[in-house]
Amino acid sequence: VRCDSKFSSGSNGGGGAGAAAANGNGGNGNGHNNGAGGAPCGWRTYQQAFMSDGSRLCLNCSKPVPDCSLPPASHLDNTDYLFCDPACETRYYVKASGSALRRTLARLEHGVCQMCGLDCANLVRQLQ
């Protein structure tokens, strides 16, 4: 599937919050391919599991993807048929992308360490 460069995390194919995916070809064992191995420039490929009847399984939890009648060989241009719901998509990208993990953590903790209570965001501002 096409990957808009504004969502790409560089040439390593790490997957950002809006990263797109393709069919079940290629990949490097962690769910995505770094763009090599037949994927056109600007596209990213993921390994997606399918049931014996050809229905797609969620990349994160392996539950069936609802309302998908596309054949397994279809190239997708968005992530609609890769995940069973938007929450599963978010959980996948938090696990797959260090930058998505940092953004989620910052949104949850607001820069305050949960172990010692230090306001790290404020400390960084003071040091700058």
N, CA, C and O atoms as a DFTB+ gen file, in Angstrom:
512 C
 N C O
     1  1       0.833      -1.174       0.000
     2  2       0.000       0.000       0.000
     3  2       0.874       1.231       0.000
     4  3       1.989       1.220       0.522
     5  1       0.368       2.277      -0.580
     6  2       1.107       3.525      -0.619
     7  2       1.329       4.070       0.772
     8  3       0.476       3.951       1.651
     9  1       2.494       4.673       0.958
    10  2       2.835       5.281       2.243
    11  2       3.165       6.737       1.994
    12  3       4.183       7.044       1.374
    13  1       2.326       7.631       2.465
    14  2       2.565       9.059       2.313
    15  2       3.851       9.411       3.051
    16  3       4.019       9.030       4.209
    17  1       4.753      10.124       2.406
    18  2       6.059      10.414       2.998
    19  2       5.952      11.203       4.296
    20  3       6.854      11.121       5.129
    21  1       4.887      11.959       4.493
    22  2       4.775      12.720       5.738
    23  2       4.521      11.809       6.930
    24  3       4.727      12.222       8.071
    25  1       4.072      10.566       6.688
    26  2       3.860       9.620       7.769
    27  2       5.013       8.647       7.908
    28  3       5.104       7.933       8.906
    29  1       5.882       8.610       6.935
    30  2       6.995       7.671       6.963
    31  2       8.006       8.090       8.012
    32  3       8.238       9.279       8.229
    33  1       8.611       7.095       8.666
    34  2       9.619       7.410       9.677
    35  2      11.013       7.273       9.094
    36  3      11.951       6.902       9.800
    37  1      11.154       7.567       7.828
    38  2      12.451       7.478       7.185
    39  2      12.513       6.261       6.298
    40  3      11.486       5.664       5.974
    41  1      13.725       5.890       5.903
    42  2      13.882       4.790       4.968
    43  2      13.862       3.436       5.638
    44  3      13.967       2.417       4.954
    45  1      13.728       3.387       6.966
    46  2      13.767       2.095       7.624
    47  2      12.418       1.421       7.685
    48  3      12.336       0.283       8.147
    49  1      11.348       2.070       7.239
    50  2      10.049       1.422       7.183
    51  2       9.472       1.094       8.536
    52  3       8.723       0.124       8.657
    53  1       9.787       1.858       9.551
    54  2       9.343       1.545      10.898
    55  2       7.852       1.679      11.113
    56  3       7.322       1.107      12.065
    57  1       7.172       2.401      10.278
    58  2       5.739       2.517      10.414
    59  2       5.350       3.626      11.361
    60  3       5.638       3.560      12.555
    61  1       4.702       4.636      10.840
    62  2       4.204       5.692      11.699
    63  2       2.727       5.521      11.937
    64  3       2.144       4.505      11.557
    65  1       2.127       6.491      12.553
    66  2       0.722       6.372      12.904
    67  2      -0.160       6.249      11.680
    68  3      -1.230       5.646      11.759
    69  1       0.255       6.804      10.547
    70  2      -0.572       6.710       9.364
    71  2       0.042       5.846       8.293
    72  3      -0.382       5.911       7.139
    73  1       1.009       5.051       8.628
    74  2       1.678       4.232       7.628
    75  2       0.709       3.262       7.000
    76  3      -0.185       2.743       7.668
    77  1       0.883       3.020       5.731
    78  2       0.004       2.108       5.019
    79  2       0.711       0.788       4.788
    80  3       1.904       0.660       5.067
    81  1      -0.009      -0.181       4.287
    82  2       0.568      -1.499       4.116
    83  2       0.060      -2.141       2.846
    84  3      -0.849      -1.623       2.196
    85  1       0.648      -3.272       2.493
    86  2       0.260      -3.971       1.278
    87  2      -0.188      -5.380       1.589
    88  3      -0.687      -5.666       2.677
    89  1      -0.006      -6.250       0.625
    90  2      -0.495      -7.613       0.782
    91  2       0.462      -8.454       1.597
    92  3       1.362      -7.917       2.243
    93  1       0.284      -9.762       1.577
    94  2       1.070     -10.645       2.419
    95  2       2.426     -11.011       1.856
    96  3       3.016     -11.985       2.324
    97  1       2.947     -10.305       0.899
    98  2       4.249     -10.632       0.319
    99  2       5.374     -10.007       1.109
   100  3       5.194      -8.958       1.729
   101  1       6.530     -10.638       1.094
   102  2       7.731     -10.032       1.660
   103  2       7.672      -9.903       3.156
   104  3       6.964     -10.643       3.839
   105  1       8.433      -8.946       3.657
   106  2       8.466      -8.719       5.094
   107  2       9.780      -9.163       5.670
   108  3      10.564      -9.842       5.006
   109  1      10.023      -8.782       6.905
   110  2      11.281      -9.141       7.529
   111  2      11.075      -9.833       8.862
   112  3      11.972      -9.820       9.705
   113  1       9.921     -10.434       9.071
   114  2       9.686     -11.188      10.282
   115  2       9.048     -10.380      11.389
   116  3       8.516     -10.963      12.334
   117  1       9.079      -9.054      11.312
   118  2       8.442      -8.253      12.351
   119  2       7.176      -7.593      11.839
   120  3       6.696      -6.626      12.430
   121  1       6.634      -8.104      10.752
   122  2       5.370      -7.599      10.249
   123  2       5.492      -6.644       9.084
   124  3       4.507      -6.415       8.382
   125  1       6.668      -6.076       8.851
   126  2       6.771      -5.168       7.723
   127  2       8.087      -5.324       6.985
   128  3       9.070      -5.854       7.504
   129  1       8.064      -4.839       5.747
   130  2       9.208      -4.916       4.855
   131  2       9.734      -3.503       4.678
   132  3       8.956      -2.549       4.649
   133  1      11.014      -3.365       4.562
   134  2      11.632      -2.047       4.448
   135  2      11.558      -1.464       3.048
   136  3      12.364      -0.600       2.702
   137  1      10.622      -1.909       2.243
   138  2      10.455      -1.346       0.920
   139  2      11.205      -2.119      -0.139
   140  3      11.023      -1.853      -1.327
   141  1      12.036      -3.059       0.241
   142  2      12.773      -3.860      -0.729
   143  2      11.935      -5.063      -1.116
   144  3      10.884      -5.314      -0.527
   145  1      12.400      -5.802      -2.100
   146  2      11.754      -7.055      -2.447
   147  2      10.485      -6.882      -3.251
   148  3       9.507      -7.586      -2.999
   149  1      10.465      -5.960      -4.222
   150  2       9.343      -5.887      -5.123
   151  2       8.316      -4.821      -4.797
   152  3       7.428      -4.575      -5.614
   153  1       8.393      -4.187      -3.661
   154  2       7.438      -3.126      -3.343
   155  2       7.820      -1.877      -4.126
   156  3       8.976      -1.456      -4.084
   157  1       6.863      -1.271      -4.846
   158  2       7.177      -0.048      -5.580
   159  2       7.620       1.057      -4.630
   160  3       7.275       1.044      -3.448
   161  1       8.377       2.002      -5.144
   162  2       8.836       3.128      -4.339
   163  2       7.630       3.852      -3.741
   164  3       6.653       4.117      -4.440
   165  1       7.699       4.167      -2.464
   166  2       6.594       4.839      -1.799
   167  2       5.556       3.891      -1.235
   168  3       4.539       4.339      -0.705
   169  1       5.786       2.591      -1.336
   170  2       4.859       1.595      -0.801
   171  2       5.570       0.808       0.277
   172  3       6.792       0.664       0.242
   173  1       4.832       0.307       1.214
   174  2       5.379      -0.532       2.280
   175  2       4.588      -1.833       2.296
   176  3       3.372      -1.830       2.105
   177  1       5.276      -2.938       2.524
   178  2       4.582      -4.223       2.565
   179  2       4.606      -4.805       3.968
   180  3       5.563      -4.620       4.721
   181  1       3.542      -5.506       4.302
   182  2       3.414      -6.189       5.583
   183  2       3.033      -7.633       5.306
   184  3       2.436      -7.935       4.272
   185  1       3.372      -8.514       6.213
   186  2       2.931      -9.898       6.111
   187  2       1.621     -10.018       6.869
   188  3       1.585      -9.857       8.089
   189  1       0.554     -10.299       6.151
   190  2      -0.755     -10.429       6.778
   191  2      -1.216     -11.869       6.663
   192  3      -1.123     -12.480       5.599
   193  1      -1.708     -12.401       7.756
   194  2      -2.216     -13.776       7.768
   195  2      -3.625     -13.804       7.180
   196  3      -4.381     -12.837       7.274
   197  1      -3.949     -14.939       6.574
   198  2      -5.268     -15.136       5.986
   199  2      -5.838     -16.466       6.473
   200  3      -5.093     -17.400       6.770
   201  1      -7.153     -16.540       6.551
   202  2      -7.805     -17.807       6.877
   203  2      -7.884     -18.633       5.600
   204  3      -7.626     -18.118       4.512
   205  1      -8.237     -19.900       5.721
   206  2      -8.279     -20.780       4.553
   207  2      -9.289     -20.303       3.514
   208  3      -9.137     -20.611       2.332
   209  1     -10.312     -19.562       3.924
   210  2     -11.296     -19.041       2.970
   211  2     -10.848     -17.723       2.327
   212  3     -11.590     -17.143       1.534
   213  1      -9.639     -17.243       2.662
   214  2      -9.095     -16.029       2.071
   215  2      -9.389     -14.764       2.855
   216  3      -8.955     -13.685       2.452
   217  1     -10.111     -14.863       3.961
   218  2     -10.396     -13.655       4.742
   219  2      -9.156     -13.227       5.517
   220  3      -8.365     -14.058       5.963
   221  1      -9.005     -11.932       5.666
   222  2      -7.819     -11.347       6.294
   223  2      -7.910     -11.409       7.811
   224  3      -8.994     -11.360       8.391
   225  1      -6.726     -11.519       8.448
   226  2      -6.637     -11.495       9.904
   227  2      -5.884     -10.243      10.329
   228  3      -4.949      -9.811       9.654
   229  1      -6.293      -9.671      11.437
   230  2      -5.703      -8.448      11.978
   231  2      -4.200      -8.641      12.202
   232  3      -3.775      -9.679      12.711
   233  1      -3.400      -7.644      11.823
   234  2      -1.950      -7.721      12.021
   235  2      -1.570      -7.746      13.491
   236  3      -0.523      -8.287      13.846
   237  1      -2.396      -7.174      14.351
   238  2      -2.058      -7.083      15.764
   239  2      -2.566      -8.272      16.575
   240  3      -1.793      -8.884      17.312
   241  1      -3.839      -8.608      16.453
   242  2      -4.439      -9.608      17.344
   243  2      -4.850     -10.893      16.642
   244  3      -5.251     -11.848      17.307
   245  1      -4.764     -10.945      15.330
   246  2      -5.109     -12.112      14.513
   247  2      -6.590     -12.465      14.530
   248  3      -6.955     -13.601      14.227
   249  1      -7.439     -11.521      14.876
   250  2      -8.884     -11.718      14.739
   251  2      -9.260     -11.398      13.300
   252  3      -8.549     -10.645      12.635
   253  1     -10.365     -11.954      12.803
   254  2     -10.778     -11.636      11.428
   255  2     -11.056     -10.140      11.252
   256  3     -11.620      -9.488      12.131
   257  1     -10.648      -9.618      10.105
   258  2     -10.915      -8.222       9.767
   259  2     -12.338      -8.156       9.216
   260  3     -12.643      -8.828       8.231
   261  1     -13.216      -7.357       9.832
   262  2     -14.613      -7.317       9.390
   263  2     -14.783      -6.629       8.038
   264  3     -14.021      -5.733       7.675
   265  1     -15.797      -7.069       7.308
   266  2     -16.239      -6.424       6.064
   267  2     -15.152      -6.292       5.008
   268  3     -15.081      -5.269       4.326
   269  1     -14.316      -7.293       4.859
   270  2     -13.278      -7.249       3.821
   271  2     -13.525      -8.367       2.823
   272  3     -13.431      -9.547       3.163
   273  1     -13.838      -7.992       1.597
   274  2     -14.079      -8.985       0.558
   275  2     -12.980      -8.971      -0.505
   276  3     -13.113      -9.620      -1.543
   277  1     -11.898      -8.238      -0.253
   278  2     -10.796      -8.173      -1.214
   279  2     -10.013      -9.477      -1.219
   280  3      -9.821     -10.080      -0.164
   281  1      -9.559      -9.923      -2.382
   282  2      -8.735     -11.137      -2.432
   283  2      -7.376     -10.905      -1.767
   284  3      -6.922      -9.764      -1.678
   285  1      -6.724     -11.972      -1.301
   286  2      -5.436     -11.839      -0.611
   287  2      -4.355     -11.120      -1.420
   288  3      -3.503     -10.455      -0.830
   289  1      -4.363     -11.232      -2.732
   290  2      -3.314     -10.623      -3.556
   291  2      -3.543      -9.134      -3.813
   292  3      -2.723      -8.496      -4.474
   293  1      -4.625      -8.576      -3.313
   294  2      -4.925      -7.159      -3.552
   295  2      -3.898      -6.258      -2.888
   296  3      -3.451      -6.517      -1.771
   297  1      -3.531      -5.195      -3.595
   298  2      -2.685      -4.157      -3.009
   299  2      -3.616      -3.133      -2.374
   300  3      -4.541      -2.640      -3.020
   301  1      -3.370      -2.821      -1.132
   302  2      -4.211      -1.879      -0.397
   303  2      -3.579      -0.497      -0.427
   304  3      -2.354      -0.375      -0.432
   305  1      -4.410       0.552      -0.446
   306  2      -3.821       1.883      -0.368
   307  2      -4.163       2.593       0.928
   308  3      -4.015       3.811       1.028
   309  1      -4.620       1.841       1.925
   310  2      -4.778       2.359       3.284
   311  2      -4.809       1.172       4.244
   312  3      -4.712       0.023       3.813
   313  1      -4.941       1.437       5.509
   314  2      -4.853       0.369       6.512
   315  2      -6.209      -0.186       6.923
   316  3      -6.291      -0.934       7.898
   317  1      -7.268       0.157       6.210
   318  2      -8.615      -0.262       6.602
   319  2      -8.765      -1.774       6.742
   320  3      -9.498      -2.237       7.616
   321  1      -8.092      -2.543       5.906
   322  2      -8.271      -3.994       5.927
   323  2      -7.087      -4.728       6.552
   324  3      -6.905      -5.923       6.319
   325  1      -6.293      -4.027       7.333
   326  2      -5.172      -4.665       8.021
   327  2      -5.469      -4.916       9.497
   328  3      -4.844      -5.776      10.119
   329  1      -6.411      -4.176      10.053
   330  2      -6.691      -4.253      11.486
   331  2      -8.179      -4.428      11.716
   332  3      -9.001      -3.976      10.918
   333  1      -8.523      -5.097      12.828
   334  2      -9.931      -5.351      13.125
   335  2     -10.649      -4.099      13.616
   336  3     -11.860      -3.981      13.429
   337  1      -9.940      -3.167      14.234
   338  2     -10.534      -1.897      14.670
   339  2      -9.421      -0.869      14.873
   340  3      -8.248      -1.237      14.939
   341  1      -9.772       0.408      14.972
   342  2      -8.746       1.453      15.112
   343  2      -7.876       1.304      16.355
   344  3      -6.691       1.637      16.318
   345  1      -8.438       0.811      17.450
   346  2      -7.640       0.630      18.668
   347  2      -6.547      -0.410      18.443
   348  3      -5.435      -0.260      18.948
   349  1      -6.852      -1.449      17.697
   350  2      -5.857      -2.484      17.394
   351  2      -4.749      -1.905      16.510
   352  3      -3.580      -2.259      16.669
   353  1      -5.108      -1.029      15.593
   354  2      -4.113      -0.376      14.743
   355  2      -3.165       0.466      15.594
   356  3      -1.951       0.425      15.398
   357  1      -3.711       1.222      16.530
   358  2      -2.887       2.044      17.421
   359  2      -1.950       1.181      18.244
   360  3      -0.766       1.496      18.365
   361  1      -2.464       0.090      18.816
   362  2      -1.621      -0.807      19.621
   363  2      -0.494      -1.394      18.776
   364  3       0.631      -1.535      19.256
   365  1      -0.784      -1.735      17.526
   366  2       0.237      -2.293      16.636
   367  2       1.365      -1.283      16.411
   368  3       2.540      -1.625      16.547
   369  1       1.013      -0.044      16.067
   370  2       2.039       0.948      15.767
   371  2       2.827       1.356      17.001
   372  3       4.007       1.691      16.889
   373  1       2.205       1.336      18.177
   374  2       2.945       1.623      19.410
   375  2       4.001       0.549      19.631
   376  3       5.107       0.845      20.084
   377  1       3.661      -0.704      19.309
   378  2       4.637      -1.793      19.452
   379  2       5.697      -1.759      18.358
   380  3       6.849      -2.115      18.609
   381  1       5.333      -1.339      17.155
   382  2       6.230      -1.426      16.005
   383  2       7.122      -0.203      15.818
   384  3       8.136      -0.286      15.125
   385  1       6.768       0.918      16.415
   386  2       7.488       2.156      16.140
   387  2       7.911       2.843      17.429
   388  3       7.074       3.146      18.280
   389  1       9.197       3.085      17.573
   390  2       9.702       3.785      18.747
   391  2       9.139       5.190      18.860
   392  3       8.835       5.646      19.962
   393  1       8.995       5.885      17.736
   394  2       8.463       7.248      17.800
   395  2       6.989       7.244      18.192
   396  3       6.549       8.127      18.929
   397  1       6.219       6.268      17.716
   398  2       4.810       6.168      18.127
   399  2       4.716       5.864      19.615
   400  3       3.828       6.372      20.299
   401  1       5.623       5.042      20.115
   402  2       5.651       4.729      21.544
   403  2       5.959       5.983      22.362
   404  3       5.304       6.242      23.372
   405  1       6.947       6.757      21.933
   406  2       7.296       7.984      22.658
   407  2       6.155       8.994      22.643
   408  3       5.879       9.632      23.658
   409  1       5.491       9.145      21.496
   410  2       4.354      10.075      21.421
   411  2       3.228       9.642      22.351
   412  3       2.640      10.472      23.045
   413  1       2.928       8.347      22.368
   414  2       1.861       7.837      23.227
   415  2       2.216       8.015      24.690
   416  3       1.371       8.419      25.489
   417  1       3.449       7.720      25.048
   418  2       3.895       7.872      26.432
   419  2       3.839       9.337      26.867
   420  3       3.408       9.634      27.982
   421  1       4.267      10.245      26.009
   422  2       4.217      11.674      26.334
   423  2       2.774      12.141      26.512
   424  3       2.483      12.950      27.393
   425  1       1.881      11.632      25.682
   426  2       0.474      12.005      25.790
   427  2      -0.136      11.482      27.092
   428  3      -0.971      12.154      27.698
   429  1       0.274      10.293      27.522
   430  2      -0.270       9.694      28.746
   431  2       0.313      10.301      30.016
   432  3      -0.418      10.563      30.972
   433  1       1.630      10.527      30.032
   434  2       2.306      10.918      31.271
   435  2       2.624      12.406      31.359
   436  3       3.019      12.880      32.424
   437  1       2.463      13.149      30.279
   438  2       2.709      14.599      30.257
   439  2       4.109      14.958      30.742
   440  3       4.293      16.008      31.358
   441  1       5.101      14.108      30.478
   442  2       6.487      14.414      30.817
   443  2       6.875      14.185      32.261
   444  3       7.971      14.569      32.668
   445  1       6.002      13.567      33.050
   446  2       6.294      13.320      34.465
   447  2       6.612      11.840      34.659
   448  3       5.821      10.975      34.284
   449  1       7.780      11.553      35.250
   450  2       8.194      10.176      35.509
   451  2       7.211       9.525      36.482
   452  3       6.909      10.092      37.532
   453  1       6.720       8.352      36.138
   454  2       5.748       7.662      36.981
   455  2       6.404       6.969      38.167
   456  3       5.718       6.606      39.123
   457  1       7.712       6.780      38.124
   458  2       8.404       6.108      39.232
   459  2       8.850       7.096      40.311
   460  3       8.665       6.837      41.500
   461  1       9.436       8.227      39.905
   462  2       9.980       9.151      40.907
   463  2       9.230      10.480      40.980
   464  3       9.448      11.261      41.907
   465  1       8.348      10.745      40.014
   466  2       7.571      11.980      40.033
   467  2       8.284      13.189      39.451
   468  3       7.735      14.290      39.487
   469  1       9.493      13.020      38.913
   470  2      10.245      14.130      38.333
   471  2       9.540      14.636      37.075
   472  3       9.165      13.841      36.213
   473  1       9.361      15.932      36.969
   474  2       8.775      16.549      35.780
   475  2       9.889      16.718      34.749
   476  3      10.558      17.750      34.708
   477  1      10.077      15.708      33.931
   478  2      11.180      15.687      32.960
   479  2      11.008      16.758      31.889
   480  3      11.989      17.364      31.459
   481  1       9.787      16.995      31.458
   482  2       9.549      18.015      30.437
   483  2       9.960      19.389      30.958
   484  3      10.575      20.170      30.231
   485  1       9.629      19.686      32.200
   486  2      10.011      20.964      32.804
   487  2      11.530      21.053      32.968
   488  3      12.116      22.110      32.735
   489  1      12.161      19.963      33.362
   490  2      13.614      19.932      33.514
   491  2      14.308      20.227      32.185
   492  3      15.271      20.992      32.145
   493  1      13.827      19.627      31.107
   494  2      14.413      19.875      29.786
   495  2      14.262      21.342      29.416
   496  3      15.199      21.947      28.896
   497  1      13.086      21.927      29.680
   498  2      12.878      23.356      29.378
   499  2      13.848      24.236      30.170
   500  3      14.375      25.209      29.631
   501  1      14.089      23.904      31.439
   502  2      15.004      24.693      32.268
   503  2      16.448      24.576      31.786
   504  3      17.203      25.546      31.851
   505  1      16.831      23.412      31.309
   506  2      18.208      23.192      30.861
   507  2      18.485      23.824      29.502
   508  3      19.644      24.071      29.166
   509  1      17.468      24.085      28.730
   510  2      17.674      24.643      27.385
   511  2      17.946      26.080      27.436
   512  3      18.143      26.708      26.396
